[in-house]
Amino acid sequence: MNARPATLLVIFGATGDLAQRMLLPSLLGLERDGLLPDRLAILGAARTELTRHEFRSQAHELLVQQLDDDREDWTEAMDRLLSRIDYLPVDLSSEASLDTFTADVDQRRGDGDVLFHLSTAPSWYPAICSGLARAGLNGENARVMMEKPIGHDLLSSMEINDCIGQSFAEQQIYRVDHYLGKEGVQNLLALRFSNALFEPLWNSQHIEQVQITVAETVGLEDRAGYYDEYGAMRDMVQNHVLQLLCLTAMEPPARFDPTAVRNEKLKVLRSLRPIDGRESESCSASGQYSAGAIDGEAVPGYLDELGRDSDTETFVALRAHIDNWRWSGVPFYLRTGKRLPKRLTEIYIRFRPVPHSIFQHDRSSIKPNALIIRLQPEEHISLCLMNKKPGLDRDGVQLSQVALDLDRHNAFDGVRRRMAYERLYLDAIDGNGTLFVRRDEVEAAWQWVDTIFEGWKANDVTPRKYPAGTWGPSSAVVLSERHGHSWRE
Ligand code: BG6
């Protein structure tokens, strides 16, 4: 009975947006399917003075709003989840308040495991971690999960990592990049490393270019304060986009375990050619949306949403190179932005053209093969192949490109799509760090990104305007066209 130790999950920032939109719903999903450990208790913590009852009713209301179907089905799970939840207010700016809080946590956890999830502004991480250490809550059975961004450049991220490192060992730290918890992102690894088909072609000899797009239609939402300080490069490129790049480009790890996988990702990050000096102008483009329309609806510009002037970029496009044997000479075009025409996360791998065409009459219509891995909004894989158009071909063979399509929704019909945090929570509870980001990865990513910022500063590069609902400024188009390539749209 009860072979698993009791676990206490403490969520700092429990009244915040992330907790309410993602964390609690993920826990509910796990609860419904009986995947939460029997003896798991959840403690929400935030500055707001709330009683357990008030927090539970708030959580209940929010969860109900998010359940669009099968409401009946969820009632029991909801009751079970809420009965696990307690709440304690804590003022992180006061050592005394933190100490009172940690003393309470210490009592609750007994000799069980404890997982702290820091879902606050990262500037609180050092204070929280040292408070936990003061109370002796950093022993072997304690783990700490923390949200990005860790710092806003290499130096500040090192400072935060150093502070946290004084309280917790690296293997106790689970840095979240929620993209790694996404089904489609994990399938990228499955696709690459469980099919013998791709590996022989997965290199510069056969691949001409790779494009990674993470496009969003949303604007500032309610995050003006945070977003304006970070911008698209720090908010998306430094983490999600570079993680997708790593998974696309890394060497096959020997095993699917935390050390092997993260070692290979790190090698990719460390092989990224710095975009510095003059390169920062020819290999990067930044933009900021002005008023425009998305799906026929007028949307305001960034500065109007923000209510003041700002040079923060809401769009970034980059032409990156990985300087190693596998990828020598292959451009990786990366782009991400807010208020783009559609929500889309996609990896486009374009193969080299055939070396010679035997079809003299239709030579120009031979298009290079492409593999398109769409991760969002739907999970879809297309392999684009040339085919003969049906017909008698009296004037020569007519060709056309068609796609072999794999719609993962249909292929796995009836399987509920999990939220990223469902997987991440279970892994953190089990102590599996494979889908979390190691300190050296975070720092290598910052180092690369910092160089681009330095180049922008030295060359007075400021974001160019692009109307909301378009694919970024014209400088992004030039970035690829200069090399005879074009973005997939
Ligand atoms: C977050 C960023 O990490 O990812 C947000 O801070 C962004 O700005 C979000 O909107 C995108 O995540 P998803 O899962 O909606 O693609």
Coordinates of C-alpha atoms and ligand atoms in Angstrom, one line a residue:
M1 CA 0.0 0.0 0.0
N2 CA 1.1 3.6 -0.7
A3 CA 4.5 2.6 -2.0
R4 CA 5.0 6.1 -3.2
P5 CA 6.1 8.7 -0.7
A6 CA 3.6 11.4 0.1
T7 CA 4.3 14.5 -2.1
L8 CA 3.6 18.1 -1.4
L9 CA 3.4 20.4 -4.5
V10 CA 3.8 24.0 -3.5
I11 CA 2.8 26.5 -6.2
F12 CA 4.2 30.0 -5.7
G13 CA 2.2 32.5 -7.7
A14 CA -0.9 30.4 -7.4
T15 CA -3.3 33.3 -8.1
G16 CA -1.4 34.3 -11.2
D17 CA -2.3 33.9 -14.8
L18 CA -0.2 30.8 -15.5
A19 CA -1.4 28.9 -12.5
Q20 CA -5.0 29.6 -13.4
R21 CA -4.9 29.1 -17.2
M22 CA -2.4 26.2 -17.3
L23 CA -1.4 24.7 -14.0
L24 CA -4.7 24.0 -12.3
P25 CA -6.3 22.8 -15.5
S26 CA -3.4 20.4 -16.1
L27 CA -3.7 19.1 -12.5
L28 CA -7.4 18.5 -13.1
G29 CA -6.6 16.6 -16.3
L30 CA -4.3 14.3 -14.4
E31 CA -6.7 13.9 -11.6
R32 CA -9.5 12.9 -13.9
D33 CA -7.4 10.1 -15.3
G34 CA -6.2 9.0 -11.9
L35 CA -2.6 10.0 -12.7
L36 CA -1.9 12.1 -9.6
P37 CA -0.2 10.1 -6.8
D38 CA -2.7 9.2 -4.1
R39 CA -0.8 11.0 -1.4
L40 CA -0.3 14.3 -3.3
A41 CA -1.3 17.5 -1.5
I42 CA -1.2 20.8 -3.3
L43 CA -0.5 24.1 -1.5
G44 CA -1.1 27.4 -3.4
A45 CA 0.9 30.4 -2.2
A46 CA 0.6 34.0 -3.3
R47 CA 0.6 37.5 -1.8
T48 CA -3.2 37.8 -1.8
E49 CA -4.9 37.1 1.6
L50 CA -7.3 34.3 0.9
T51 CA -8.6 31.5 3.0
R52 CA -8.4 27.9 1.8
H53 CA -12.1 28.1 1.1
E54 CA -11.8 31.3 -1.0
F55 CA -8.9 29.9 -3.0
R56 CA -10.8 26.7 -3.7
S57 CA -13.9 28.5 -4.8
Q58 CA -11.8 30.8 -7.1
A59 CA -10.1 27.7 -8.5
H60 CA -13.4 25.9 -9.0
E61 CA -14.9 28.9 -10.8
L62 CA -12.0 29.2 -13.2
L63 CA -11.8 25.5 -13.9
V64 CA -15.5 25.3 -14.7
Q65 CA -15.1 28.2 -17.2
Q66 CA -12.5 26.3 -19.0
L67 CA -14.4 23.0 -19.3
D68 CA -16.2 23.3 -22.5
D69 CA -17.5 19.7 -22.9
D70 CA -18.3 16.7 -20.8
R71 CA -18.8 18.8 -17.7
E72 CA -20.5 15.9 -15.9
D73 CA -17.5 13.8 -16.4
W74 CA -15.3 16.2 -14.7
T75 CA -17.3 16.8 -11.5
E76 CA -15.8 14.0 -9.5
A77 CA -12.3 14.8 -10.6
M78 CA -12.9 18.5 -9.7
D79 CA -14.0 17.5 -6.2
R80 CA -11.1 15.2 -5.7
L81 CA -8.6 17.9 -6.9
L82 CA -10.1 20.7 -4.8
S83 CA -10.0 18.5 -1.7
R84 CA -6.2 18.2 -2.2
I85 CA -5.7 22.0 -2.4
D86 CA -4.9 24.3 0.4
Y87 CA -3.7 27.9 0.3
L88 CA -1.4 30.1 2.3
P89 CA -0.6 33.8 1.8
V90 CA 3.0 34.8 1.7
D91 CA 4.8 38.1 1.1
L92 CA 8.0 37.3 -0.7
S93 CA 9.4 40.7 0.0
S94 CA 9.4 39.9 3.7
E95 CA 11.9 37.3 5.1
A96 CA 9.7 37.0 8.2
S97 CA 6.6 36.2 6.1
L98 CA 8.6 33.7 4.1
D99 CA 10.0 32.0 7.2
T100 CA 6.5 31.6 8.7
F101 CA 5.4 30.1 5.4
T102 CA 8.3 27.7 5.1
A103 CA 7.8 26.6 8.7
D104 CA 4.3 25.6 7.8
V105 CA 5.4 23.8 4.7
D106 CA 8.0 21.9 6.7
Q107 CA 5.3 20.6 9.0
R108 CA 3.0 19.6 6.2
R109 CA 5.5 17.7 4.2
G110 CA 6.6 15.5 7.1
D111 CA 9.2 13.2 5.6
G112 CA 7.6 13.1 2.2
D113 CA 8.8 14.6 -1.1
V114 CA 8.2 18.3 -1.8
L115 CA 8.1 19.9 -5.3
F116 CA 8.2 23.7 -5.3
H117 CA 6.9 25.3 -8.5
L118 CA 8.0 28.9 -8.9
S119 CA 5.5 30.5 -11.1
T120 CA 6.3 34.1 -10.0
A121 CA 8.4 36.8 -11.6
P122 CA 11.9 35.3 -11.9
S123 CA 13.3 38.1 -9.8
W124 CA 11.8 36.4 -6.8
Y125 CA 13.6 33.1 -7.4
P126 CA 16.7 33.8 -5.4
A127 CA 14.7 35.0 -2.3
I128 CA 12.3 32.0 -2.5
C129 CA 15.2 29.5 -2.8
S130 CA 17.2 31.0 0.0
G131 CA 14.1 31.1 2.2
L132 CA 13.5 27.4 1.4
A133 CA 17.1 26.6 2.2
R134 CA 16.9 28.5 5.5
A135 CA 14.1 26.2 6.5
G136 CA 16.0 23.1 5.5
L137 CA 13.5 22.5 2.6
N138 CA 16.3 21.9 0.1
G139 CA 17.2 18.3 1.1
E140 CA 17.4 15.4 -1.2
N141 CA 13.6 14.9 -1.4
A142 CA 13.0 18.5 -2.5
R143 CA 12.8 19.7 -6.1
V144 CA 12.2 23.0 -7.6
M145 CA 10.5 23.7 -10.9
M146 CA 10.9 27.2 -12.3
E147 CA 9.5 29.2 -15.2
K148 CA 11.4 31.0 -17.9
P149 CA 12.8 33.5 -18.5
I150 CA 15.7 32.9 -16.2
G151 CA 17.2 36.4 -16.4
H152 CA 17.1 38.9 -19.2
D153 CA 20.7 38.2 -20.5
L154 CA 23.6 35.9 -19.8
L155 CA 24.9 37.8 -16.8
S156 CA 21.6 38.2 -15.0
S157 CA 20.7 34.5 -15.7
M158 CA 24.1 33.5 -14.2
E159 CA 23.4 35.5 -11.2
I160 CA 20.0 33.9 -10.7
N161 CA 21.4 30.4 -11.4
D162 CA 24.2 31.0 -8.9
C163 CA 21.8 32.1 -6.2
I164 CA 19.6 29.2 -6.8
G165 CA 22.6 26.9 -7.0
Q166 CA 23.6 27.9 -3.4
S167 CA 20.4 26.3 -2.2
F168 CA 19.7 23.5 -4.6
A169 CA 21.9 21.1 -6.6
E170 CA 21.4 21.2 -10.4
Q171 CA 19.7 17.8 -10.4
Q172 CA 17.0 19.2 -8.1
I173 CA 16.3 22.1 -10.4
Y174 CA 13.6 21.7 -13.2
R175 CA 13.7 24.7 -15.5
V176 CA 10.5 24.7 -17.5
D177 CA 10.2 25.4 -21.2
H178 CA 6.6 24.4 -21.7
Y179 CA 7.2 23.7 -25.4
L180 CA 9.1 20.6 -24.3
G181 CA 5.9 19.4 -22.6
K182 CA 3.9 19.6 -25.8
E183 CA 2.9 16.4 -27.6
G184 CA 3.9 17.7 -31.0
V185 CA 7.4 18.7 -29.8
Q186 CA 8.0 15.3 -28.3
N187 CA 6.8 13.7 -31.5
L188 CA 9.6 15.5 -33.3
L189 CA 12.0 13.3 -31.4
A190 CA 9.9 10.2 -32.1
L191 CA 9.8 11.1 -35.8
R192 CA 13.5 11.6 -36.1
F193 CA 14.7 8.8 -33.9
S194 CA 12.3 6.0 -34.4
N195 CA 12.2 6.1 -38.2
A196 CA 15.3 4.9 -40.1
L197 CA 14.1 6.8 -43.1
F198 CA 15.1 10.3 -42.2
E199 CA 18.5 10.0 -40.5
P200 CA 20.5 9.3 -43.7
L201 CA 19.0 12.4 -45.3
W202 CA 19.2 14.6 -42.2
N203 CA 22.3 16.6 -43.1
S204 CA 23.7 19.3 -45.3
Q205 CA 24.2 16.9 -48.2
H206 CA 20.4 16.5 -48.6
I207 CA 18.8 19.4 -46.7
E208 CA 19.0 22.8 -48.3
Q209 CA 17.4 24.9 -45.6
V210 CA 15.3 24.7 -42.5
Q211 CA 12.6 27.2 -41.3
I212 CA 11.2 27.3 -37.9
T213 CA 8.2 29.5 -37.4
V214 CA 6.4 30.3 -34.1
A215 CA 3.7 32.7 -35.0
E216 CA 1.0 34.1 -32.8
T217 CA -2.1 36.2 -33.5
V218 CA -2.3 37.5 -29.9
G219 CA -0.8 40.9 -28.9
L220 CA 0.2 42.1 -25.5
E221 CA -2.7 40.4 -23.7
D222 CA -2.6 41.5 -20.0
R223 CA 1.2 41.3 -19.9
A224 CA 2.3 44.7 -20.9
G225 CA 4.7 45.2 -18.0
Y226 CA 6.5 41.9 -18.5
Y227 CA 6.4 41.8 -22.3
D228 CA 7.7 45.3 -22.9
E229 CA 10.7 44.5 -20.7
Y230 CA 11.5 41.2 -22.6
G231 CA 10.3 41.4 -26.2
A232 CA 10.1 38.6 -28.8
M233 CA 13.8 37.7 -28.6
R234 CA 13.9 37.1 -24.9
D235 CA 10.4 35.8 -24.5
M236 CA 10.4 33.3 -27.4
V237 CA 13.7 33.0 -29.3
Q238 CA 16.0 32.4 -26.3
N239 CA 13.9 29.5 -25.2
H240 CA 11.1 28.0 -27.3
V241 CA 12.5 28.7 -30.7
L242 CA 16.0 27.6 -29.8
Q243 CA 14.7 24.5 -28.1
L244 CA 12.9 23.6 -31.4
L245 CA 16.1 24.2 -33.3
C246 CA 18.0 21.9 -30.9
L247 CA 15.5 19.1 -31.3
T248 CA 15.6 19.5 -35.0
A249 CA 19.3 19.7 -35.4
M250 CA 20.8 17.6 -32.6
E251 CA 22.7 14.4 -33.0
P252 CA 20.9 11.2 -32.0
P253 CA 21.4 10.8 -28.2
A254 CA 22.4 7.4 -27.1
R255 CA 19.4 7.2 -24.8
F256 CA 16.2 9.1 -24.0
D257 CA 17.5 10.2 -20.6
P258 CA 18.2 13.7 -19.1
T259 CA 22.0 13.6 -19.6
A260 CA 22.1 12.2 -23.1
V261 CA 19.4 14.4 -24.5
R262 CA 20.5 17.6 -22.9
N263 CA 24.2 17.0 -23.8
E264 CA 23.2 16.8 -27.5
K265 CA 21.0 19.9 -27.3
L266 CA 23.8 21.8 -25.6
K267 CA 26.2 20.9 -28.5
V268 CA 23.8 22.5 -31.0
L269 CA 23.6 25.7 -28.9
R270 CA 27.3 25.9 -28.6
S271 CA 27.7 25.3 -32.4
L272 CA 25.5 28.2 -33.3
R273 CA 27.6 30.8 -35.2
P274 CA 27.5 34.1 -33.4
I275 CA 25.4 36.7 -35.3
D276 CA 27.6 39.7 -34.5
G277 CA 29.0 42.9 -36.0
R278 CA 27.8 43.4 -39.6
E279 CA 26.1 40.0 -39.6
S280 CA 23.5 41.4 -37.1
E281 CA 22.2 43.5 -40.0
S282 CA 22.3 40.9 -42.7
C283 CA 21.2 37.9 -40.6
S284 CA 18.5 39.4 -38.4
A285 CA 15.4 41.4 -38.6
S286 CA 13.3 42.8 -35.8
G287 CA 9.8 44.4 -36.0
Q288 CA 7.0 45.9 -34.0
Y289 CA 3.4 45.7 -35.0
S290 CA 1.4 48.7 -35.9
A291 CA -2.4 48.8 -36.2
G292 CA -3.8 46.3 -38.7
A293 CA -6.3 43.5 -39.1
I294 CA -6.3 39.8 -38.2
D295 CA -9.1 37.6 -39.6
G296 CA -10.9 40.7 -40.8
E297 CA -10.9 42.3 -37.4
A298 CA -9.1 45.6 -36.7
V299 CA -6.5 45.4 -34.0
P300 CA -4.5 48.2 -32.4
G301 CA -0.8 48.7 -32.8
Y302 CA 1.7 47.7 -30.0
L303 CA 2.3 51.3 -28.8
D304 CA -1.5 51.9 -28.6
E305 CA -1.9 48.7 -26.6
L306 CA 1.0 49.7 -24.4
G307 CA 0.0 53.3 -24.0
R308 CA 3.5 54.7 -24.4
D309 CA 6.5 54.8 -26.6
S310 CA 8.8 51.7 -26.8
D311 CA 11.5 50.1 -28.9
T312 CA 10.6 46.6 -27.8
E313 CA 10.5 44.1 -30.7
T314 CA 7.4 42.0 -31.2
F315 CA 8.9 40.1 -34.1
V316 CA 12.3 38.6 -34.8
A317 CA 13.6 36.8 -37.9
L318 CA 17.1 35.3 -38.0
R319 CA 19.3 33.4 -40.4
A320 CA 21.2 31.1 -38.2
H321 CA 24.0 28.6 -39.0
I322 CA 25.2 25.6 -37.0
D323 CA 28.9 25.2 -37.5
N324 CA 29.4 21.5 -37.4
W325 CA 29.8 18.7 -39.9
R326 CA 26.1 17.8 -40.2
W327 CA 24.8 21.3 -40.8
S328 CA 27.7 23.1 -42.5
G329 CA 26.3 25.6 -45.0
V330 CA 22.6 25.0 -44.2
P331 CA 20.7 28.1 -43.2
F332 CA 18.2 27.8 -40.3
Y333 CA 15.6 30.6 -40.7
L334 CA 13.9 31.3 -37.4
R335 CA 11.0 33.7 -36.9
T336 CA 8.5 34.4 -34.2
G337 CA 6.1 37.3 -33.6
K338 CA 2.9 38.6 -32.2
R339 CA 0.0 39.7 -34.3
L340 CA 1.0 37.7 -37.3
P341 CA -1.7 36.4 -39.7
K342 CA -2.2 33.1 -38.0
R343 CA -1.2 31.0 -35.0
L344 CA 1.3 28.5 -36.3
T345 CA 4.2 26.6 -35.0
E346 CA 5.9 24.7 -37.8
I347 CA 9.2 23.3 -38.9
Y348 CA 9.8 23.3 -42.6
I349 CA 12.7 21.1 -43.9
R350 CA 13.4 21.7 -47.5
F351 CA 15.6 19.1 -49.3
R352 CA 18.0 19.8 -52.1
P353 CA 16.6 19.7 -55.7
V354 CA 17.2 16.7 -57.9
P355 CA 20.6 17.0 -59.5
H356 CA 19.3 16.4 -63.1
S357 CA 15.8 16.2 -64.6
I358 CA 15.0 13.6 -67.2
F359 CA 11.7 15.3 -67.8
Q360 CA 12.8 17.8 -70.4
H361 CA 9.3 19.2 -71.0
D362 CA 8.5 19.9 -67.4
R363 CA 11.9 20.6 -65.9
S364 CA 10.9 23.8 -64.2
S365 CA 8.0 22.3 -62.2
I366 CA 10.2 19.9 -60.3
K367 CA 10.1 21.3 -56.8
P368 CA 12.4 20.1 -54.0
N369 CA 10.9 17.7 -51.5
A370 CA 9.9 19.1 -48.2
L371 CA 9.0 17.8 -44.8
I372 CA 6.6 20.0 -42.9
I373 CA 6.1 19.3 -39.3
R374 CA 3.3 21.4 -37.9
L375 CA 3.1 21.4 -34.1
Q376 CA 0.3 24.0 -33.6
P377 CA -2.6 24.7 -33.8
E378 CA -3.0 21.1 -35.1
E379 CA -0.4 18.4 -35.2
H380 CA 0.2 17.5 -38.8
I381 CA 3.1 16.1 -40.8
S382 CA 3.4 16.5 -44.6
L383 CA 6.0 15.0 -46.9
C384 CA 5.9 16.8 -50.2
L385 CA 6.7 14.6 -53.2
M386 CA 6.7 15.1 -56.9
N387 CA 4.1 13.1 -58.8
K388 CA 3.1 12.6 -62.4
K389 CA -0.2 14.3 -63.2
P390 CA -2.6 11.7 -64.6
G391 CA -2.9 11.9 -68.4
L392 CA -1.5 10.6 -71.7
D393 CA 1.5 13.0 -71.6
R394 CA 1.6 13.3 -75.4
D395 CA 3.7 16.5 -74.9
G396 CA 5.8 15.0 -72.2
V397 CA 5.3 14.0 -68.6
Q398 CA 3.5 16.6 -66.5
L399 CA 4.5 16.9 -62.9
S400 CA 3.0 18.2 -59.8
Q401 CA 3.9 18.3 -56.1
V402 CA 1.5 16.5 -53.8
A403 CA 1.7 15.9 -50.1
L404 CA 1.7 12.7 -48.1
D405 CA -0.3 13.9 -45.1
L406 CA -0.4 12.6 -41.6
D407 CA -3.0 14.2 -39.5
R408 CA -2.1 13.2 -35.9
H409 CA -5.6 14.0 -34.7
N410 CA -7.2 11.5 -37.0
A411 CA -4.3 9.0 -36.6
F412 CA -4.9 8.9 -32.9
D413 CA -8.6 9.5 -32.8
G414 CA -10.2 9.6 -29.4
V415 CA -6.9 10.2 -27.5
R416 CA -7.2 13.4 -25.4
R417 CA -4.6 16.0 -26.1
R418 CA -2.8 16.7 -22.9
M419 CA -1.7 20.1 -21.8
A420 CA 2.0 20.6 -21.7
Y421 CA 2.1 20.8 -17.9
E422 CA 0.4 17.5 -17.4
R423 CA 3.5 15.8 -18.7
L424 CA 5.8 18.2 -17.0
Y425 CA 4.3 17.8 -13.6
L426 CA 4.4 14.0 -13.7
D427 CA 8.0 14.1 -14.8
A428 CA 9.0 16.5 -12.1
I429 CA 7.2 14.5 -9.5
D430 CA 9.0 11.4 -10.8
G431 CA 12.3 13.2 -10.8
N432 CA 12.8 12.9 -14.6
G433 CA 14.5 16.0 -16.0
T434 CA 14.7 15.0 -19.7
L435 CA 12.1 17.6 -20.7
F436 CA 13.5 20.3 -18.6
V437 CA 16.3 22.7 -19.4
R438 CA 19.7 22.5 -17.8
R439 CA 21.6 25.5 -16.6
D440 CA 24.3 25.2 -19.3
E441 CA 21.6 25.2 -22.1
V442 CA 20.0 28.3 -20.7
E443 CA 23.3 30.1 -20.5
A444 CA 24.5 29.0 -24.0
A445 CA 21.2 30.3 -25.4
W446 CA 21.6 33.6 -23.7
Q447 CA 25.2 34.0 -24.9
W448 CA 24.0 33.6 -28.5
V449 CA 21.1 36.0 -28.0
D450 CA 23.2 38.6 -26.2
T451 CA 25.5 38.8 -29.2
I452 CA 22.6 39.7 -31.4
F453 CA 21.5 42.4 -29.1
E454 CA 25.0 43.8 -29.0
G455 CA 25.1 43.9 -32.8
W456 CA 21.7 45.7 -32.8
K457 CA 23.0 48.2 -30.3
A458 CA 26.3 48.8 -32.2
N459 CA 24.5 49.3 -35.5
D460 CA 21.6 51.3 -34.1
V461 CA 19.1 48.7 -35.2
T462 CA 15.6 49.4 -34.0
P463 CA 12.4 47.3 -34.8
R464 CA 10.8 48.2 -38.1
K465 CA 7.0 48.6 -38.2
Y466 CA 4.8 45.9 -39.7
P467 CA 1.0 46.0 -39.8
A468 CA -0.7 43.6 -37.5
G469 CA -1.9 40.6 -39.6
T470 CA 1.2 40.5 -41.8
W471 CA 4.3 38.3 -41.7
G472 CA 6.6 40.9 -40.2
P473 CA 8.6 43.8 -41.7
S474 CA 10.0 43.7 -45.2
S475 CA 13.5 43.3 -43.7
A476 CA 12.5 39.7 -42.8
V477 CA 11.7 39.0 -46.4
V478 CA 15.0 40.4 -47.5
L479 CA 16.8 38.2 -45.0
S480 CA 15.9 35.1 -46.9
E481 CA 15.5 36.5 -50.4
R482 CA 19.0 37.8 -50.4
H483 CA 20.0 34.2 -50.4
G484 CA 17.5 33.1 -53.0
H485 CA 15.2 31.6 -50.4
S486 CA 11.7 32.6 -49.4
W487 CA 9.7 32.1 -46.2
R488 CA 6.9 29.5 -46.4
E489 CA 3.6 31.2 -46.0
Ligands
BG6_1 C1 5.1 31.9 -23.5 C2 5.4 33.4 -23.9 O1 6.3 31.3 -23.0 O2 4.7 31.2 -24.6 C3 4.2 34.0 -24.5 O3 5.8 34.1 -22.7 C4 3.6 33.2 -25.6 O4 4.4 35.3 -24.9 C5 3.5 31.7 -25.2 O5 2.4 33.7 -26.0 C6 3.1 30.9 -26.4 O6 2.8 29.6 -25.9 P1 1.8 28.6 -26.7 O7 1.8 27.4 -25.9 O8 0.5 29.4 -26.7 O9 2.4 28.5 -28.1

